[in-house]
CSV table of C-alpha atoms in Angstrom, one decimal:
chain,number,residue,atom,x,y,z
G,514,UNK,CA,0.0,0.0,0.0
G,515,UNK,CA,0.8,3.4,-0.5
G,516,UNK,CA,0.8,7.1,1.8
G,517,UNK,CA,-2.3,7.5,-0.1
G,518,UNK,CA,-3.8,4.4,0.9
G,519,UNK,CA,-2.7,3.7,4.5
G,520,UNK,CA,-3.8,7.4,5.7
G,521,UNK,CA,-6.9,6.6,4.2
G,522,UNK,CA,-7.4,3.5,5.9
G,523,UNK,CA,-6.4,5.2,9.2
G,524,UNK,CA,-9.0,7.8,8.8
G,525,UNK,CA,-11.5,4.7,7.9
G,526,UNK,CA,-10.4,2.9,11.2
G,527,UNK,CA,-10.3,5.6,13.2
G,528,UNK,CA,-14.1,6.8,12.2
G,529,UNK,CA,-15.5,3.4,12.5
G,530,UNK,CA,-13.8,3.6,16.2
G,531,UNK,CA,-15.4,6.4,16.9
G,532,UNK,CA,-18.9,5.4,15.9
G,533,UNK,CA,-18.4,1.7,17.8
G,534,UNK,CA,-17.4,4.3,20.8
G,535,UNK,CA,-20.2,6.8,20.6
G,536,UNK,CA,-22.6,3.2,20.5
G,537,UNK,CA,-21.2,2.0,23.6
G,538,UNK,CA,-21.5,5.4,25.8
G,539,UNK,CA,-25.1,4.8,25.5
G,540,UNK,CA,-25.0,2.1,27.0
G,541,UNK,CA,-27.0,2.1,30.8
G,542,UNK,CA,-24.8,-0.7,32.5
G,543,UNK,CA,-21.0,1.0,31.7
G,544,UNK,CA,-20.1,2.8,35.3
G,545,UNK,CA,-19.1,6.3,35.6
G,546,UNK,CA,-15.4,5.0,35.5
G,547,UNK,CA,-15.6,3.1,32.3
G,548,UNK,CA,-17.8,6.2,30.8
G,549,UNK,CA,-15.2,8.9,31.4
G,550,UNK,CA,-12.2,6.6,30.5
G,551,UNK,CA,-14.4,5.8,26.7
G,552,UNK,CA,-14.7,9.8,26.4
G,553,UNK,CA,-11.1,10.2,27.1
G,554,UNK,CA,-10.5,7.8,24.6
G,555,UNK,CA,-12.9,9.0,22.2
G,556,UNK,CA,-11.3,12.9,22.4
G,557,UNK,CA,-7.7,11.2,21.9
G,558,UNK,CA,-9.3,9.5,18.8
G,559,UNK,CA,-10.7,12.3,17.7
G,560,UNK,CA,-7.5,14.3,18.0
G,561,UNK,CA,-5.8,11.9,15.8
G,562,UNK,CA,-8.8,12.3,13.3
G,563,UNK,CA,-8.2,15.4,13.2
G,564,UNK,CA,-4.7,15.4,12.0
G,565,UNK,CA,-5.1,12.1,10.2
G,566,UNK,CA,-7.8,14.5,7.8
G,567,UNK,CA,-5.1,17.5,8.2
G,568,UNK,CA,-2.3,15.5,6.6
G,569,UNK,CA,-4.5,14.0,3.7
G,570,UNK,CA,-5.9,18.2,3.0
G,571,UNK,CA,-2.2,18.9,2.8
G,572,UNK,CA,-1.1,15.9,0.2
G,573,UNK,CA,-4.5,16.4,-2.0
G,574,UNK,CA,-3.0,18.5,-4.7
G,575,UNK,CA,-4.2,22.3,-5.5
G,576,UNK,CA,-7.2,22.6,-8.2
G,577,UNK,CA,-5.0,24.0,-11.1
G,578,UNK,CA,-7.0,27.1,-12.5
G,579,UNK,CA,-6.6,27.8,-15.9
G,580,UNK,CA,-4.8,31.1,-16.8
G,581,UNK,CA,-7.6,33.9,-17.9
G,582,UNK,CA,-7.2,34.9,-21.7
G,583,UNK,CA,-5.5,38.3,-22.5
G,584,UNK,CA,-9.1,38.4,-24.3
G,585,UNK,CA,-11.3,37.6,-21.7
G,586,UNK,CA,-13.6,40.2,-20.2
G,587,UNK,CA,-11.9,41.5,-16.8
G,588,UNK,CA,-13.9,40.9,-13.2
G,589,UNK,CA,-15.4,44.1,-12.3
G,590,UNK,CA,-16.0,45.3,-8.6
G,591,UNK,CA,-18.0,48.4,-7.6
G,592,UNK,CA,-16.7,50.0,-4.6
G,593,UNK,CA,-18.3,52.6,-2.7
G,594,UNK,CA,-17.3,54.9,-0.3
């Protein structure tokens, strides 16, 4: 597998964790100690989301735009005072 691939199955894992994790906290029998160790967890998880989705924004590459023709008709703004 490639970059591509694995930080894509990280962010797969890592979601489906989440979800299993959100299931469980609902449930009525886990104590108060189980329930704030699962949220611990669950904002650790989410913390690695979050960079897990940061790094695969920064590899995506940038839309290329296409340069505007010398011909084209320019973008006009009105400004006012």
């Amino acid at each position: 597998m490639n970059q591509p691939e694995v930080l894509d199955s990280d962010i797969r894992a890592l979601q489906q964790w989440l979800r299993a994790a959100w299931q469980q906290l609902g449930d009525p029998t886990l104590t108060t100690f189980a329930r704030r160790e699962l949220r611990n967890q669950m904002k650790q998880c989410s913390a690695d989301l979050r960079a897990c989705l940061q790094r695969a924004a920064e590899q995506q590459p940038d839309p290329v735009r296409s340069p505007a023709s010398p011909y084209s008709r320019p973008e006009l703004r009105i400004l006012s005072w």
